[in-house]
Short mmCIF file of C-alpha atoms and ligand atoms in Angstrom, two decimals:
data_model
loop_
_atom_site.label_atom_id
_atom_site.label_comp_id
_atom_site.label_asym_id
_atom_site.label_seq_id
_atom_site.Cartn_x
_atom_site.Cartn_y
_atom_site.Cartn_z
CA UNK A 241 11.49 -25.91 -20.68
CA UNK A 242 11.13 -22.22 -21.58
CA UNK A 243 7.53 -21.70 -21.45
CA UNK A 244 5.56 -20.16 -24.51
CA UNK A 245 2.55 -18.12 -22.92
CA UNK A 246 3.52 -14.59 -22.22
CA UNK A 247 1.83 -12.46 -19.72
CA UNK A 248 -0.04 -9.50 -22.03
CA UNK A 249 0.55 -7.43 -19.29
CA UNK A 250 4.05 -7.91 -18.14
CA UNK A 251 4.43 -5.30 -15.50
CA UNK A 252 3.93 -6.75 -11.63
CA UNK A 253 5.46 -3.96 -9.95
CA UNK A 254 4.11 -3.40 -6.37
CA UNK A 255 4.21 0.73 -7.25
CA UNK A 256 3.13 2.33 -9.03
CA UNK A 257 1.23 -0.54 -10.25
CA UNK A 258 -0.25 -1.70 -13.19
CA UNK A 259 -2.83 0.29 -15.00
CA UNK A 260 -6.47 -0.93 -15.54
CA UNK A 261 -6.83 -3.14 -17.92
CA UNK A 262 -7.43 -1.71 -21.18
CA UNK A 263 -5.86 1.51 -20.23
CA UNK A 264 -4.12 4.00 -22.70
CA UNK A 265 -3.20 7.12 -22.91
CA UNK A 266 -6.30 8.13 -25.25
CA UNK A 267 -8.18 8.03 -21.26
CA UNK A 268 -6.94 10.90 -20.41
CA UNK A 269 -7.86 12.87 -23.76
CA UNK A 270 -10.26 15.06 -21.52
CA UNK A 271 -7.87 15.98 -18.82
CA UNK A 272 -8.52 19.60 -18.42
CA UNK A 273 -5.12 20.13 -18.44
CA UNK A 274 -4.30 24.11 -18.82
CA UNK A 275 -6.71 24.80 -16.56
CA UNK A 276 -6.69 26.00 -12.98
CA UNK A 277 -7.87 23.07 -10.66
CA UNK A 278 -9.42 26.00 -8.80
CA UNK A 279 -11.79 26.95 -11.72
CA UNK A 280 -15.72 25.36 -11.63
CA UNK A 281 -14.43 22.46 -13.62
CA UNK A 282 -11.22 21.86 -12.04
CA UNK A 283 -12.52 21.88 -8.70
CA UNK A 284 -15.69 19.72 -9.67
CA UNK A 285 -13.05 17.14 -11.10
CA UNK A 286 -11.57 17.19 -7.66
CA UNK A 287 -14.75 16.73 -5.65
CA UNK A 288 -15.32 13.60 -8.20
CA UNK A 289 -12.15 11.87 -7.15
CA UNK A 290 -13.40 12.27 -3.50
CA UNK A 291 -16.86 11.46 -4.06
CA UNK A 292 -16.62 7.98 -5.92
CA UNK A 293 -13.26 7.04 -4.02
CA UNK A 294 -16.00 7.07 -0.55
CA UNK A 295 -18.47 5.42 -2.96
CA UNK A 296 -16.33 2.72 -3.90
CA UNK A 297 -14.21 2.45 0.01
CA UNK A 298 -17.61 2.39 1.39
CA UNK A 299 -16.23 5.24 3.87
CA UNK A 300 -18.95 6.38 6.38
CA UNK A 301 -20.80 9.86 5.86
CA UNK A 302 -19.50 11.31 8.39
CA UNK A 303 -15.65 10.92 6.91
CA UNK A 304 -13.89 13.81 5.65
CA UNK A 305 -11.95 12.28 2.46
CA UNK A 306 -9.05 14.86 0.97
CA UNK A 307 -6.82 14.75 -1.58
CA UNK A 308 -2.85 15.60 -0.25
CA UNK A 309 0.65 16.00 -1.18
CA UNK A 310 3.25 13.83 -1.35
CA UNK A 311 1.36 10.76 -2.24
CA UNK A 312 1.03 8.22 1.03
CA UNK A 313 3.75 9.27 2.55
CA UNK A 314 2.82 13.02 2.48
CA UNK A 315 -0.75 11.85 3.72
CA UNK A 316 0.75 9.89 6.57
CA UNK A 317 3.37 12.15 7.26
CA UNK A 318 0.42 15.16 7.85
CA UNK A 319 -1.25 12.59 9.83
CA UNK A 320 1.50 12.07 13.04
CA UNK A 321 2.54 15.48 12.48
CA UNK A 322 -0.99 17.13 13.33
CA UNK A 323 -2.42 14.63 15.62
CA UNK A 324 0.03 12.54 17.82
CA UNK A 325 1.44 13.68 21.04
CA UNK A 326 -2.16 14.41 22.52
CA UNK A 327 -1.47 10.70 24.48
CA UNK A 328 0.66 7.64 24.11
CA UNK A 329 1.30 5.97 21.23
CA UNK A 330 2.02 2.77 20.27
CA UNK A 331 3.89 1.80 16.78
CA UNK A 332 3.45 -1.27 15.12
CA UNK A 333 6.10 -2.14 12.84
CA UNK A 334 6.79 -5.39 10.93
CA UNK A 335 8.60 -4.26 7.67
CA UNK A 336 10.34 -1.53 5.69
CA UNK A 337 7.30 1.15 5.44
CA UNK A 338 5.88 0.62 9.18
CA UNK A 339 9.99 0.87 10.48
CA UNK A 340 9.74 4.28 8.41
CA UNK A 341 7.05 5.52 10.65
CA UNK A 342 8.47 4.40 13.97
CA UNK A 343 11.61 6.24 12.86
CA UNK A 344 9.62 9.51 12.31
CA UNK A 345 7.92 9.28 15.49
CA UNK A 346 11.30 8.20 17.54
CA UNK A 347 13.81 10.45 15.90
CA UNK A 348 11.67 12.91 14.37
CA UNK A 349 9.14 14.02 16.61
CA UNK A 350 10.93 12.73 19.35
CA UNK A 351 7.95 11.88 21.42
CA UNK A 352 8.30 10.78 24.92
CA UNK A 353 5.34 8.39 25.96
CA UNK A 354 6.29 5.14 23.12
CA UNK A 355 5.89 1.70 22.75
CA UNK A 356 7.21 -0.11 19.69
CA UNK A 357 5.68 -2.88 18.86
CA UNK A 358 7.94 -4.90 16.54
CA UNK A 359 7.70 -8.29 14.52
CA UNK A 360 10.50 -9.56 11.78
CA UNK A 361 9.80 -9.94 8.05
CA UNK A 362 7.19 -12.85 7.71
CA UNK A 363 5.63 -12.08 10.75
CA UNK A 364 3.37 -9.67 12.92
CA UNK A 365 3.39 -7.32 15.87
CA UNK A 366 1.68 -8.54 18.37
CA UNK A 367 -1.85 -6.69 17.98
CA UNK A 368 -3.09 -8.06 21.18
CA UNK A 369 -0.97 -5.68 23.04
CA UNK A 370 -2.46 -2.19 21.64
CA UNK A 371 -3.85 -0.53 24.24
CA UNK A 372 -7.25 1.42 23.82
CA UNK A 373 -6.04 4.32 25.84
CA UNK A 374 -3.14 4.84 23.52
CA UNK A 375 -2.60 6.27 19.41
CA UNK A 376 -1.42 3.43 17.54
CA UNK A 377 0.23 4.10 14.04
CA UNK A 378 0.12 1.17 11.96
CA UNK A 379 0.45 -0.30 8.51
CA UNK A 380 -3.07 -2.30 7.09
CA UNK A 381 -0.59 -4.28 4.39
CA UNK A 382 3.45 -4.62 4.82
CA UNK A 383 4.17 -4.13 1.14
CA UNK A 384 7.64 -4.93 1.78
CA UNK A 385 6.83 -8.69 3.54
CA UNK A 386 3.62 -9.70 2.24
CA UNK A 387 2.10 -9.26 5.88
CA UNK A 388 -1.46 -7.45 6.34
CA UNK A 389 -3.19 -7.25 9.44
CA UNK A 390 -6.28 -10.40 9.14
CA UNK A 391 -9.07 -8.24 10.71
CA UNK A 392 -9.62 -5.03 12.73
CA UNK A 393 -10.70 -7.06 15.98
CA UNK A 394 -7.78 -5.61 17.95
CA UNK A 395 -9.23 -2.50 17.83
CA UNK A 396 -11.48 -2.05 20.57
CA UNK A 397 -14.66 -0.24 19.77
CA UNK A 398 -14.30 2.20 23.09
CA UNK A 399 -11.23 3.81 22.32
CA UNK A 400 -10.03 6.45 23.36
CA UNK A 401 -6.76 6.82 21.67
CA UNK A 402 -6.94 7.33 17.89
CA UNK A 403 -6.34 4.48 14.88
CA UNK A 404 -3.69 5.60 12.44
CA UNK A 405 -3.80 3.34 9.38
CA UNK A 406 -1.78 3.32 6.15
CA UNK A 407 -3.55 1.52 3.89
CA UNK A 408 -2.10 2.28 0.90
CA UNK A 409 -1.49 -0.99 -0.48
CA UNK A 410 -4.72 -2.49 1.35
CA UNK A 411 -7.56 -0.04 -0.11
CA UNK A 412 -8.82 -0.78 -3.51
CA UNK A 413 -8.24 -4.74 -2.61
CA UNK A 414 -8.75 -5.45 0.82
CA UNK A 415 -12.10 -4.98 3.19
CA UNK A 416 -11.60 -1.81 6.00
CA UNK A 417 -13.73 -2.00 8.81
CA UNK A 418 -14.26 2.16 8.79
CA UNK A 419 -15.40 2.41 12.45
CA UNK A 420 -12.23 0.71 13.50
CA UNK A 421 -9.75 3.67 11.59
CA UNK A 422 -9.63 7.40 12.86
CA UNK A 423 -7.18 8.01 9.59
CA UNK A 424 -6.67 6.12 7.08
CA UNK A 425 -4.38 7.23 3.62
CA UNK A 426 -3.93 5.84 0.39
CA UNK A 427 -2.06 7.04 -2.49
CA UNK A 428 -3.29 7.12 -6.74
CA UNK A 429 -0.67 5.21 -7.68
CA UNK A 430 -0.91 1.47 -5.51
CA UNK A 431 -3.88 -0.42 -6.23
CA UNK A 432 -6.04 1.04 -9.11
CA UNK A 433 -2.78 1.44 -11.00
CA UNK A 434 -3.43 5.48 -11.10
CA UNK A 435 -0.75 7.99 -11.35
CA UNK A 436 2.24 8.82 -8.56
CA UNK A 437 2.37 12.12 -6.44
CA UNK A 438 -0.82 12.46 -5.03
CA UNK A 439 -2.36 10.61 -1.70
CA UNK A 440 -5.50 10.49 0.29
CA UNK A 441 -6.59 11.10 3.92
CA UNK A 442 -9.83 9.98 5.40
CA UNK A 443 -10.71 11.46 9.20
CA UNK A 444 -13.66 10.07 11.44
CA UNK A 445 -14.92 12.21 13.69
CA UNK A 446 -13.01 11.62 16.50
CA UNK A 447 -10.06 12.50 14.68
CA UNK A 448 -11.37 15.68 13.54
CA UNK A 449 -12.00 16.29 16.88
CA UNK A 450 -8.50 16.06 17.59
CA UNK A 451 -7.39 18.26 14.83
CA UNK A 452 -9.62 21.18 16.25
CA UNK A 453 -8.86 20.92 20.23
CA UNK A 454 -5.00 19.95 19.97
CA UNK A 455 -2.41 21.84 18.79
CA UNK A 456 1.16 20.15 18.59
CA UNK A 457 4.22 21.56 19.81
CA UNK A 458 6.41 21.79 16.77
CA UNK A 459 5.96 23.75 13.87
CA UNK A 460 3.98 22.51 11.10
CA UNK A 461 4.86 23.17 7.22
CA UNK A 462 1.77 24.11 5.06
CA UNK A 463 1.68 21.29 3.43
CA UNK A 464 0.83 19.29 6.61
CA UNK A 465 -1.85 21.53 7.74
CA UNK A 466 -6.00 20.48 7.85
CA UNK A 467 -6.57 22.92 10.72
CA UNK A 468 -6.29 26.72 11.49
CA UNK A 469 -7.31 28.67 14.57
CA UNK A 470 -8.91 25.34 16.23
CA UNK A 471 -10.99 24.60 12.94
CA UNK A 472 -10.62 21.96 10.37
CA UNK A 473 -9.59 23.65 7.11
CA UNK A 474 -13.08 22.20 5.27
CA UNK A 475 -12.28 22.94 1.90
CA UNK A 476 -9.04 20.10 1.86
CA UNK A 477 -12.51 17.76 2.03
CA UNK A 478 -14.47 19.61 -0.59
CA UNK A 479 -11.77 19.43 -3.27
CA UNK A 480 -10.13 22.45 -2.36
CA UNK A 481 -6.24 21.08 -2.40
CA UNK A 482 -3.77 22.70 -0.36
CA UNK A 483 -0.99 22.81 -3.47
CA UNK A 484 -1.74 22.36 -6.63
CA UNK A 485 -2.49 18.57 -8.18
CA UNK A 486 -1.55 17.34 -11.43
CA UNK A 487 -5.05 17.48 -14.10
CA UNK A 488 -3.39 14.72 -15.60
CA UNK A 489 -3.33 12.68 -12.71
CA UNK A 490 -6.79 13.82 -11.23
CA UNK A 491 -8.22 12.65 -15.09
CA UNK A 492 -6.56 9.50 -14.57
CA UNK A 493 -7.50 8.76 -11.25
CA UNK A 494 -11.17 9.32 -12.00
CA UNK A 495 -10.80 6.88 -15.10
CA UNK A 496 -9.25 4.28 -11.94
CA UNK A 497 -12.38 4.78 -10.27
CA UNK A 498 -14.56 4.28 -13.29
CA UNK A 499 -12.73 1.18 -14.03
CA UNK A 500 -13.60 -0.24 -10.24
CA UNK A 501 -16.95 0.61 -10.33
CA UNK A 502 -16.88 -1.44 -13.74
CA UNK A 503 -15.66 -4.38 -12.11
CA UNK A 504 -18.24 -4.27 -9.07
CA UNK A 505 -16.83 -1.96 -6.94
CA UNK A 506 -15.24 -2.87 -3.49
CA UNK A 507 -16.38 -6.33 -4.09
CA UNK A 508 -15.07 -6.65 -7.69
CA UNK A 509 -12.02 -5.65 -6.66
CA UNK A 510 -11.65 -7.48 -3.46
CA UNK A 511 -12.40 -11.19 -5.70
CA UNK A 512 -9.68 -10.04 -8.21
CA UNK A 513 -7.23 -9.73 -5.70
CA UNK A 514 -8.20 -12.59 -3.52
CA UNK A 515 -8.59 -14.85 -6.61
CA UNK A 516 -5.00 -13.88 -7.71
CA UNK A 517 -3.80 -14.69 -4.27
CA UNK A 518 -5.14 -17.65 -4.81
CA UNK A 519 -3.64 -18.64 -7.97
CA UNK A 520 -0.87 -17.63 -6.52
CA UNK A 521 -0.86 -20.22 -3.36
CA UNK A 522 -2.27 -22.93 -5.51
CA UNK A 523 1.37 -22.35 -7.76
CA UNK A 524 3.32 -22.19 -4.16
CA UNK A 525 1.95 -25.31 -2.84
CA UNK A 526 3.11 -27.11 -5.87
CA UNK A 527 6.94 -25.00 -6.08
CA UNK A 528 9.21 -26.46 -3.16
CA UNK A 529 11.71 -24.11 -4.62
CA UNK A 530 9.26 -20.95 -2.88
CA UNK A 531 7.09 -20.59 0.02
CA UNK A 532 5.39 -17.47 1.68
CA UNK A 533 7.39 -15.30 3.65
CA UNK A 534 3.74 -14.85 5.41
CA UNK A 535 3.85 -17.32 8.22
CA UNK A 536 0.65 -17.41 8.86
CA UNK A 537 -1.79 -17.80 5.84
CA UNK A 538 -4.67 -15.55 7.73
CA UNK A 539 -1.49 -12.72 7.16
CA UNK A 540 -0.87 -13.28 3.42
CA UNK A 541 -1.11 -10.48 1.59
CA UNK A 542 -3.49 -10.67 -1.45
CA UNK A 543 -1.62 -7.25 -3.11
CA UNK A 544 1.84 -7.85 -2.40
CA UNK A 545 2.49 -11.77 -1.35
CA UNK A 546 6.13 -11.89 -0.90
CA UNK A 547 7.95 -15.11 -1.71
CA UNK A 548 11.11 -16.38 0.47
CA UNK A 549 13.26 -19.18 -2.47
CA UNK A 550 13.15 -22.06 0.22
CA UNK A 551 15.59 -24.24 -1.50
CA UNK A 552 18.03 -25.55 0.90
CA UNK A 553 21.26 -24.96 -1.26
CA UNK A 554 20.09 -20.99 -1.78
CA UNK A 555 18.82 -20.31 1.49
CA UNK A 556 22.53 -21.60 2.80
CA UNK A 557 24.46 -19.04 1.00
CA UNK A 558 25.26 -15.62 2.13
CA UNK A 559 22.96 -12.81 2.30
CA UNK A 560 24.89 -11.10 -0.35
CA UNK A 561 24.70 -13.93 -2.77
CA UNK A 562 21.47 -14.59 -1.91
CA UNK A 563 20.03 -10.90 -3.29
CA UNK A 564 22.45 -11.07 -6.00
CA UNK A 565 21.31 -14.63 -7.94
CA UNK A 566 17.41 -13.61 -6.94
CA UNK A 567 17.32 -10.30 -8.91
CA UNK A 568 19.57 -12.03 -11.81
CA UNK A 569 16.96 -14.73 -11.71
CA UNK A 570 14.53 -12.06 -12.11
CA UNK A 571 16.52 -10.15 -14.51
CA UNK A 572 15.86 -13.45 -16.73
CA UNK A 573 12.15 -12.49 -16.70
CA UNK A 574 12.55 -9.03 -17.56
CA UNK A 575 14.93 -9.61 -20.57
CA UNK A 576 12.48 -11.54 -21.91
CA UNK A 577 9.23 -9.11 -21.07
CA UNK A 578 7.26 -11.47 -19.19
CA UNK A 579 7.76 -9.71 -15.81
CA UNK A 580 8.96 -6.40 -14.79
CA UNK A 581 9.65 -5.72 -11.48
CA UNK A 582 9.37 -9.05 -9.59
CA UNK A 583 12.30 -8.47 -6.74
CA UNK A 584 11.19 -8.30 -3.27
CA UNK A 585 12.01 -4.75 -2.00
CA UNK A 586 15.71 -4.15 -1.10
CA UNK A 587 15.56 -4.07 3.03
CA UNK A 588 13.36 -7.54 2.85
CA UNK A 589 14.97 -11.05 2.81
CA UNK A 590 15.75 -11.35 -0.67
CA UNK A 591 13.66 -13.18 -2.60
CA UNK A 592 9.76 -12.32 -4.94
CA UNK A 593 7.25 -9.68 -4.99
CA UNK A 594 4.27 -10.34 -7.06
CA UNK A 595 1.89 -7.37 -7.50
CA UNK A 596 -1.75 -9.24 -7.48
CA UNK A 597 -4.15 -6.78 -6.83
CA UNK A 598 -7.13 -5.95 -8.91
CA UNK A 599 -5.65 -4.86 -12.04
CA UNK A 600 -3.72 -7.67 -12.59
CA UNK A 601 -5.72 -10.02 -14.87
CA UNK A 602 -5.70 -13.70 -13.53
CA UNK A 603 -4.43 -14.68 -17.19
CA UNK A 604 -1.51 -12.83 -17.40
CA UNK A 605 -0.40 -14.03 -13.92
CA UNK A 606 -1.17 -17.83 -14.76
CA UNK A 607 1.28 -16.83 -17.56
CA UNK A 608 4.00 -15.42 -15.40
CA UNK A 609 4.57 -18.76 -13.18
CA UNK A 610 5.51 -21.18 -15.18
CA UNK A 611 8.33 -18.28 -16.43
CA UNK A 612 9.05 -17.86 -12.57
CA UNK A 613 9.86 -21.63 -12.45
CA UNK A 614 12.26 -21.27 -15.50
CA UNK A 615 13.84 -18.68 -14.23
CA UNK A 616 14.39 -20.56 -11.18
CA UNK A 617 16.10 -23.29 -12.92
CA UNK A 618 18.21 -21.16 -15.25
CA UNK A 619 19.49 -19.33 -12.59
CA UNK A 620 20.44 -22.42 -9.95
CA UNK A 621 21.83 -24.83 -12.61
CA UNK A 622 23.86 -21.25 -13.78
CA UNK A 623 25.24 -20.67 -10.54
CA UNK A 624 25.91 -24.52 -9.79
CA UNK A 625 27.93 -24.98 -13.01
CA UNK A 626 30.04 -21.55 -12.61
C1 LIG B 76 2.71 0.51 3.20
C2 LIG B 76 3.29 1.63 2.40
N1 LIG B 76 3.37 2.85 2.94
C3 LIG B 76 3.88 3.89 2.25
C4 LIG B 76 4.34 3.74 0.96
C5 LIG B 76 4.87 4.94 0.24
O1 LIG B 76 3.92 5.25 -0.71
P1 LIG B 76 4.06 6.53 -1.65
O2 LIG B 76 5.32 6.33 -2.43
O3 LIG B 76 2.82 6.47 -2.48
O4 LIG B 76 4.14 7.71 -0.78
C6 LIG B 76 4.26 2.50 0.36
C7 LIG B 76 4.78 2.32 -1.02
O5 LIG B 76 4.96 1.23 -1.50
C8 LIG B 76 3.73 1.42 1.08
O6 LIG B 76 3.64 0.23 0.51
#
């Protein structure tokens, strides 16, 4: 039966996500777009995105939080690029964005003294390994499989090698235990719903400390650089940006905040996304057509929970036919504007990506399900009959 209820909110996409609830474009009406972001106002708008993004991420004092190019990836990206090859490093990798880093630290920066730590889609490295002596570069949540790290108990407390953590699908809806993470990036437009193009960088201490006594080998482009002549450039973490951001965007990403602090902060946001996990698994358990690509529930993703179709027939045809009757199933959904976006990314197992973090409202996803089951059915009984 083709349900009735229709999600008021139809988009689930894991990026950029959906807005707040409630959001249109009359939010940004005061963007002080026009005007330099290095004028009084711009730059207070700037130190406003830093300030209430540590207020709400609970980041420590002693932090420096920036605002960088390039969204995550440029955040990331300035992150190996100025601080590893001081020591070893080991990379964890157990999907599509953690593989991307490995590759830039194998092929790109070529350095010598690796370990890859590696774990398929559904599962996840093997934490206990990390060594305390060594870097480690690691993702907090695998958008791409639904996999997040359970806790930062791995990460030993003496350390002397620094914690490199994207988190860019974990902040805003999962818990970060600060002390734990020497760098930690995020980008506007993942889990507040905020606009794409610009990221975020925390530093402890210890990896400002870095930044001012080592200085790598290779070359490093402008946009990558928080340190000059052995000094940390301090402005990045007063608002001072090293290009120029979008007004727009900075307008938008302080209505985000606004919106979190609205819902309870860390907290609020933590329960939204954990409830909609929830839902979620409650839905699963009762589906035998789906099941968690997440093996182990303590690694299931309450942002991006990625959904393997475990029916017998589909999960004995080719990989080709697989990917091609899961995004026409999910084609169903989008023709009729109950959910955009759905399809697990394209170098996971092919199956469903539901967005759940906090500004996805638990009604419109208790709508979506039901349309997930119909879609299931159309499609199968579809492909059986042709
Ligand atoms: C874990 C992870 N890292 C990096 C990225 C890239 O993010 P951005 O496009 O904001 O640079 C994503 C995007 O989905 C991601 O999920």
């Amino acid at each position: 039966m083709q349900p009735t209820r229709r999600p008021a909110n139809p988009c689930f996409s894991s990026g950029p996500c959906a807005k707040r609830p409630g959001w249109s474009a009359a939010a940004l009406s005061a963007a002080l777009v026009g005007r330099s972001h290095r004028s009084a106002a711009g730059l207070a708008q700037c130190r406003e995105v830093i300030d209430r993004s540590r207020a709400v991420l609970q980041i420590p004092a002693d932090y420096r939080v920036g605002i960088v190019p390039a969204s995550d990836t440029g955040a990331v990206e300035m992150a190996l690029w100025s601080l590893l090859g001081a020591r070893g490093v080991d990379l964890l990798s157990w999907e599509n964005f953690s593989e991307t880093w490995v590759d830039d630290v194998v092929n790109h920066l070529r350095l010598g003294d690796i370990r890859h730590l590696a774990a398929p889609y559904g599962r996840i490295a093997d934490l206990s390994a990390v060594s305390p002596e060594r870097d480690v570069v690691f993702v907090w949540n695998g958008t791409t499989s639904g996999v997040r790290v359970p806790n930062g108990d791995w990460i030993s407390d003496a350390r002397r090698g620094l914690t490199i953590c994207d988190a860019t699908s974990a902040a805003f809806a999962m818990r970060l235990p600060w002390p734990k993470l020497d760098v930690v990036t995020w980008s506007w437009q993942k889990a507040l719903g905020g606009e794409a193009a610009h990221g975020m960088i925390a530093l402890s201490p210890r990896a400002v400390e870095r930044l001012e006594s080592y200085i790598p080998p290779w070359p490093l482009p402008k946009l990558f650089r928080m340190a000059a002549q052995g000094k940390l450039i301090e402005g990045i973490f007063r608002g001072e940006t090293i290009n120029t951001p979008s007004m727009l965007c900075i307008e938008d990403a302080l209505d985000s905040l606004k919106w979190a602090e609205s819902v309870g902060g860390l907290d609020g946001c933590v329960a939204r996304a954990e409830a909609n996990l929830a839902l979620v698994a409650d839905w699963v358990e009762q589906a035998p057509w789906v099941a968690f690509l997440a093996e182990d529930p303590a690694t299931r993703s309450c942002t991006s929970p990625c959904l393997a179709i475990a029916d017998p027939w589909f999960a004995a045809l080719p990989h080709e036919t697989r990917f091609t009757l899961s995004r026409r199933m999910l084609a169903r959904l989008e023709a009729e504007g109950v959910g955009y976006d759905l399809a697990t990314h394209r170098a996971s197992p092919p199956g469903i990506r539901i967005w759940t973090g906090a500004t996805i409202e638990r009604a419109d996803l208790e709508a979506l399900l039901p349309w997930l089951d119909w879609a299931w059915q159309q499609e199968r009984d579809a492909a059986k009959a042709g």
